[in-house]
C-alpha positions as a printed Julia matrix, in Angstrom:
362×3 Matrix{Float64}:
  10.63   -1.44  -63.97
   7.37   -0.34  -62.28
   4.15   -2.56  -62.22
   1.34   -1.41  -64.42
  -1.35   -0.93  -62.15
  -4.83   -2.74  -62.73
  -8.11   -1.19  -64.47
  -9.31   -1.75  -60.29
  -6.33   -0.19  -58.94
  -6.8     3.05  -61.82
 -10.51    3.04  -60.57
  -9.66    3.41  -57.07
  -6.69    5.4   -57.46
  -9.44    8.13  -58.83
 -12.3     7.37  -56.72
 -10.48    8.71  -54.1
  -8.44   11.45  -55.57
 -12.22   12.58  -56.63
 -14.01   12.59  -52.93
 -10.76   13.7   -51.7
 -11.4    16.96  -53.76
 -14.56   17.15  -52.9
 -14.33   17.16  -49.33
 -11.09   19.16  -48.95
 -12.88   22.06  -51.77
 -16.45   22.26  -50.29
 -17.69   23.1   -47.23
 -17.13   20.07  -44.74
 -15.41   21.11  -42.12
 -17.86   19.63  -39.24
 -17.14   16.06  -41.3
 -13.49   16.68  -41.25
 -12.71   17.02  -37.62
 -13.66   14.16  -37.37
 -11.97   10.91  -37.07
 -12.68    8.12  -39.9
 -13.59    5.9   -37.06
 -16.92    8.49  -36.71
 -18.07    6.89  -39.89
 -17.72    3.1   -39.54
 -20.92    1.08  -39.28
 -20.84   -2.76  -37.16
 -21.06   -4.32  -40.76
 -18.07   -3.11  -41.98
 -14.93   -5.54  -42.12
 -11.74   -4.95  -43.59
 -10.99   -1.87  -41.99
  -7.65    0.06  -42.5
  -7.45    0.1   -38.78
  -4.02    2.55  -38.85
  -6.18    5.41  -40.23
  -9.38    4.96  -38.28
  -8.03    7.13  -35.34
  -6.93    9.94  -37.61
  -9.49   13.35  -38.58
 -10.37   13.42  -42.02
  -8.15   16.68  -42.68
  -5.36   15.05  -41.7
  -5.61   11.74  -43.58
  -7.11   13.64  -46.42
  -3.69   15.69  -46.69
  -1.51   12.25  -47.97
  -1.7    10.95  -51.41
  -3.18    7.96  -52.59
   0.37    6.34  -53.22
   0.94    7.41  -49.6
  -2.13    6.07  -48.11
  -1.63    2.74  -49.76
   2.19    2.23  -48.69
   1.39    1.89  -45.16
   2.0    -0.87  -43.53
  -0.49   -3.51  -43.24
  -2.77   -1.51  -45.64
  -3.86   -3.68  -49.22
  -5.99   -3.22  -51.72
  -9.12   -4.41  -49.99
  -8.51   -1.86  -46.95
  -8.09    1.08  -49.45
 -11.49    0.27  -50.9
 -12.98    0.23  -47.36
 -11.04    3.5   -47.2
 -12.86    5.28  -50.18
 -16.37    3.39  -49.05
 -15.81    5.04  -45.62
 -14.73    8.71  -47.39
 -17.72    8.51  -49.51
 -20.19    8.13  -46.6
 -18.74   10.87  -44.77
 -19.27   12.8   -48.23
 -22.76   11.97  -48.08
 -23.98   11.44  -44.23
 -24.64   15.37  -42.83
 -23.16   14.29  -39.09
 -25.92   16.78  -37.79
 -28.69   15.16  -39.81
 -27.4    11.58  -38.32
 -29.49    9.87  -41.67
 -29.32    6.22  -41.33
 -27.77    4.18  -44.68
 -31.06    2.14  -45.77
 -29.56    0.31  -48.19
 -26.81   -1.03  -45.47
 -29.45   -1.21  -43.2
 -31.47   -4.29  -44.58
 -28.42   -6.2   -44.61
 -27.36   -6.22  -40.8
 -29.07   -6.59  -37.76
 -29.62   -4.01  -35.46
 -27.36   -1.47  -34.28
 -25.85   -2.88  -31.24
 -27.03   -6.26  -31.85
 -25.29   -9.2   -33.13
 -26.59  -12.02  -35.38
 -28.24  -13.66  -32.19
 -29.91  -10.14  -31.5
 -28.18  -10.14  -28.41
 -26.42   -6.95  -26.95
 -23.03   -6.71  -27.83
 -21.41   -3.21  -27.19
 -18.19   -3.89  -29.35
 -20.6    -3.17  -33.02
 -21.7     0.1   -31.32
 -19.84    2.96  -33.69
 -19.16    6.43  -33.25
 -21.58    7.02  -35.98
 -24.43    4.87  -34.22
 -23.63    6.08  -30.95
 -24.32    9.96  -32.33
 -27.77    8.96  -33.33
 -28.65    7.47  -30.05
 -27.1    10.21  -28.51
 -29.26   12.33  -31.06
 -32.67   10.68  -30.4
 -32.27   10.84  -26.34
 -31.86   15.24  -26.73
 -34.5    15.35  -29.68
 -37.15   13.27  -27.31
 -36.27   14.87  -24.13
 -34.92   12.37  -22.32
 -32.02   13.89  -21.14
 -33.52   14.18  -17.49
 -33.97   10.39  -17.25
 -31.69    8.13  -15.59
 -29.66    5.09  -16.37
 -31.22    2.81  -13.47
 -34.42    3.52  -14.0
 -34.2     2.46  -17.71
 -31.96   -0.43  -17.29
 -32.84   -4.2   -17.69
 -31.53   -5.57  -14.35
 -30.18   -2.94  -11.43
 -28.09   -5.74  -10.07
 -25.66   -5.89  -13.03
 -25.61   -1.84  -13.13
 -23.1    -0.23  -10.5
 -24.8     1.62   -7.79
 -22.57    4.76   -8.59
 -24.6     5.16  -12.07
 -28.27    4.34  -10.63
 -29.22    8.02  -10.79
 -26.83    9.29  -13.57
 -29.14   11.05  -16.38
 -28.93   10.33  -19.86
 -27.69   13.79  -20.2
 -24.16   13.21  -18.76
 -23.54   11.65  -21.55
 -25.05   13.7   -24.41
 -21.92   15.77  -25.09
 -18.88   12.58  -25.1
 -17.76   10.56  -27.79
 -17.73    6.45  -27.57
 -14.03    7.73  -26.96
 -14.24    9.79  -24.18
 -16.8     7.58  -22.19
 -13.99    5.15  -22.4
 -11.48    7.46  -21.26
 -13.55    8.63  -17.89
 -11.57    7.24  -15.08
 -15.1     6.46  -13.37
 -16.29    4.52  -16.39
 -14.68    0.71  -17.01
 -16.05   -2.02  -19.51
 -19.15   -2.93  -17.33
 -20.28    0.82  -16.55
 -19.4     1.56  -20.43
 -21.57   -1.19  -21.56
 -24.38   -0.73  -19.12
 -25.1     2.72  -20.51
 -24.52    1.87  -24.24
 -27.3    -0.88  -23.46
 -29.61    1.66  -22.21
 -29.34    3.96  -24.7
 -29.38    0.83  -27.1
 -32.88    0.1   -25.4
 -34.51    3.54  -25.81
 -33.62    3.63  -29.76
 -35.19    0.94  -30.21
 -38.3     1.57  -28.75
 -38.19    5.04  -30.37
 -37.81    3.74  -34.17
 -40.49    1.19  -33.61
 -43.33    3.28  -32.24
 -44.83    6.28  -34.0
 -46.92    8.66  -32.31
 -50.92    8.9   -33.87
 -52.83   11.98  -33.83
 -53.09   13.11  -29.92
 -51.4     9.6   -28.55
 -47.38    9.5   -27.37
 -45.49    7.02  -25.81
 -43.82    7.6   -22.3
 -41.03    4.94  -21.59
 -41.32    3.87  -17.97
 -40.09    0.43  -16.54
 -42.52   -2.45  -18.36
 -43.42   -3.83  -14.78
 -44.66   -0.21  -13.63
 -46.85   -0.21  -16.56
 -48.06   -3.48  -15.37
 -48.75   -2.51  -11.85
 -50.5     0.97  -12.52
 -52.86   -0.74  -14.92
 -53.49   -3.9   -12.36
 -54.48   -1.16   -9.66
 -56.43    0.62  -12.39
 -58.02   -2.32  -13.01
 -58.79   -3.64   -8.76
 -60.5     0.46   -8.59
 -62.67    0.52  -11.75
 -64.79   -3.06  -10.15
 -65.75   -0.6    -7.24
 -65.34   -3.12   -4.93
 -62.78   -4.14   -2.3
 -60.16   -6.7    -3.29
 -59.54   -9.73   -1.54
 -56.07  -10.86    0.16
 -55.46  -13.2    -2.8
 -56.38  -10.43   -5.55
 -54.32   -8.13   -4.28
 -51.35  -10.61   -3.62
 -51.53  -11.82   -7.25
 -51.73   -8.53   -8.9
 -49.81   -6.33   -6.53
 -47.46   -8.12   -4.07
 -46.11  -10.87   -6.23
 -45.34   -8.64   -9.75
 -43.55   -6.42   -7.1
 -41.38   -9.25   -5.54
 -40.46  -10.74   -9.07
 -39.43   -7.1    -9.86
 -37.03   -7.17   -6.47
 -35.93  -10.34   -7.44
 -34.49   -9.26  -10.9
 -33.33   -6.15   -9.45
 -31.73   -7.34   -5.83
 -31.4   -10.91   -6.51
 -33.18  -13.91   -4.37
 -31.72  -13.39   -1.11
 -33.62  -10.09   -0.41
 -36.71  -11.14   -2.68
 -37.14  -14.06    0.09
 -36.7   -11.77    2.86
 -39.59   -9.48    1.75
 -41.59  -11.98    1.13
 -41.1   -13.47    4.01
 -41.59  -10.0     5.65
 -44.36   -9.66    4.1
 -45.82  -12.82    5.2
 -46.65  -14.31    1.67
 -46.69  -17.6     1.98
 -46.52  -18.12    5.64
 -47.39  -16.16    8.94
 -44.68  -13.5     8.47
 -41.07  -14.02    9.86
 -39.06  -11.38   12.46
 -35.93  -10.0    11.68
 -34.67  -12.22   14.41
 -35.48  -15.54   12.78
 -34.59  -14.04    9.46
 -31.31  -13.13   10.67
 -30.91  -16.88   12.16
 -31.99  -18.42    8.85
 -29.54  -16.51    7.11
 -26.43  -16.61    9.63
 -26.62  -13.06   10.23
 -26.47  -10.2    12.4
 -30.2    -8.43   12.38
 -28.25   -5.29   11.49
 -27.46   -7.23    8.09
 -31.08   -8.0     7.63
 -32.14   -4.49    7.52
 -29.56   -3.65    5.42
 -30.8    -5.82    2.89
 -34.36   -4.7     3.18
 -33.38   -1.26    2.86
 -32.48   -2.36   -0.58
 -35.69   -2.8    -1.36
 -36.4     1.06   -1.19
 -33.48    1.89   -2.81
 -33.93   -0.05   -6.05
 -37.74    1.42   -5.93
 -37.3     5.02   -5.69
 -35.35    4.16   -8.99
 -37.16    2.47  -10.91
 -40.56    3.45   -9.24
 -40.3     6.75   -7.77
 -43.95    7.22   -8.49
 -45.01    4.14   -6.43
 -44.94    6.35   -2.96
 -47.81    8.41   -4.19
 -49.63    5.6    -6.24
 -50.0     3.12   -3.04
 -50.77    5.77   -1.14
 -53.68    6.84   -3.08
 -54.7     3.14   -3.51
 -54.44    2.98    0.46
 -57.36    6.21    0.66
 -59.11    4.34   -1.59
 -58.96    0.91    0.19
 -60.48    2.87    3.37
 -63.25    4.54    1.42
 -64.53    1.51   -0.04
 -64.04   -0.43    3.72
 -61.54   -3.26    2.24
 -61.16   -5.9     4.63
 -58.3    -5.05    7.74
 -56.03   -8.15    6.22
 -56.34   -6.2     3.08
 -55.64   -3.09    4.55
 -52.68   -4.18    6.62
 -50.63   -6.11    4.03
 -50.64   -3.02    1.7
 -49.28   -1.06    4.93
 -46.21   -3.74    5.03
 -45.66   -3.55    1.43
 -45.3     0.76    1.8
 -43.29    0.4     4.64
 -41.2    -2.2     3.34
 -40.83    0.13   -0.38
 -41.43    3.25    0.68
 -40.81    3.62    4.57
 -42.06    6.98    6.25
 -39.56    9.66    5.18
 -39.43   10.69    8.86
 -37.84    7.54    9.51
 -34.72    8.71    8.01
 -34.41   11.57   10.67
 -35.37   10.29   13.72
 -32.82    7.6    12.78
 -30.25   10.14   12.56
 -31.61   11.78   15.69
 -31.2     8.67   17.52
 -27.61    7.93   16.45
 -26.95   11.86   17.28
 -28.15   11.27   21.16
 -24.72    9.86   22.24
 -22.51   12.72   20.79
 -25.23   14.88   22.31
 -25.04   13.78   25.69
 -21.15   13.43   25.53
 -20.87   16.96   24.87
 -22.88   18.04   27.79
């Protein structure tokens, strides 16, 4: 003899023979192609985990009785189920609407209850709308080191991906890239992570936008803004405070503090200045090793400061019209050649390393 089923198993039984119907009879063909796991948020729990891999046309083709005799699959995971059904019923994937009234109950996308990062409650769904936001805002062009909290936790391979490369692949298929493990996977979700945020929490007023750059670039434009508008020259001290040292903290959390000591000790902050010879002593290195890590320096700024060439250079003009002081003068020369060496530098380097081959040929 059968079981009578419940009034809550009659209930669900035809809330899902009804958005079944619905979806299978009207036109939802971009919803159905895609897999339930598109339409799970970070709050949901209970999950009938066997289905979420599955399109909706597929899953949408077995019965309820079907659905439910899976194994491992209850009463409380056919209700999450129909919850998940009914939001792809309602949720336009194209529109990427948010679900307000889930909203208020969970933190951020991304985020767990400490409101740190944590890129196992990013969902296909919420990963559409960042992907969504990046194209809408233009931001396709920018690129994943330059946005990124720390460059020494992002693999140098990915410094100067764009945004872009990623606009057209599924949580999914990021996962699948040969090129992309757990740490490069999470490094971009973070960064995309970052820019939503900032986008949903600034709105633009009348003729006013917002450009996202690196915080500490912001900082250092507006402390130069601020040295030129006084009309004056700066003093060594000024300019260390509000040029060399925001600079070093920035090399610091991007290289780490071996090289962050090294250019300041290039730089001679804090003492005389030190040669690459005692530097290399210190250390219990070859000097060869020592410019390797100070060449990191210009690596991590043409990243995240590709601007700064131009802008230190223009604050250099400006330092000779307004006759700053030769200390003055000369520590901003160390700090461009240390971030932003000559480009010719480059070639003559190669030239030199050529000569050999050269004169073995002849």
């Amino acid at each position: 003899m059968s079981k009578t089923p419940t009034a809550d198993e009659v209930k669900l039984r035809a809330a899902y023979d009804n958005v079944r119907a619905v979806l299978l009879e009207g036109d939802f063909q971009d919803r159905l192609e895609k897999p339930l796991a598109f339409w799970v948020l970070p709050a949901d729990r209970r999950l009938p985990l066997a289905f979420l891999p599955r399109p909706l046309n597929e899953l949408l083709q077995s019965s309820f009785d079907e659905l439910a005799a899976a194994s491992g699959i209850g009463k409380k995971k056919m209700l999450s189920l129909v919850k998940l059904l009914g939001r792809a019923l309602k949720t336009d994937p194209n529109a990427l609407s948010a679900f307000p009234g889930e909203r208020k109950s969970r933190p951020a996308a991304g985020a767990a209850d400490n409101g740190q990062f944590n890129p196992d409650l990013v969902s296909e769904l919420v990963w559409a709308q960042w992907r969504e936001q990046v194209q809408v805002h233009g931001l396709a062009y920018e690129k994943v080191g330059r946005l990124c909290p720390a460059l020494r936790d992002v693999p140098t391979v990915i410094w100067n991906t764009q945004l872009g490369f990623y606009l057209n692949y599924t949580l999914a298929d990021i996962r699948a890239l040969k090129t992309h493990g757990e740490k490069r996977v999470r490094v971009v979700l973070e960064v995309f992570h970052a820019v939503h945020n900032m986008l949903t929490t600034t709105h633009s007023l009348g003729g006013l936008a917002v450009r996202l750059q690196p915080k500490f670039v912001i900082d250092l434009e507006n402390r130069l803004a601020a040295i030129r508008s006084h009309g004056t020259p700066p003093t060594r001290i000024q300019l260390e405070k509000n040029l060399i040292e925001p600079l070093l903290a920035q090399l610091e959390l991007d290289c780490g503090d071996t090289v962050a000591a090294i250019a300041r000790d290039r730089l001679g902050i804090g003492n005389e200045g030190v040669s690459v010879r005692v530097q290399a002593r210190k250390l219990g290195v070859t000097r060869a090793r020592v410019y390797q890590l100070l060449e990191e320096c210009n690596r991590v700024m043409v990243v995240r400061w590709p601007e700064g060439r131009r802008q230190l250079d223009d604050f250099a003009a400006w330092l000779d019209e307004v006759y700053a002081p030769a200390e003055c003068a000369n520590l901003l020369a160390s700090l461009r050649e240390l971030l932003f060496p000559p480009k010719y530098d480059a070639l003559s380097d190669h030239m030199l390393h050529a000569l050999p081959e050269t004169a073995a040929a002849d």
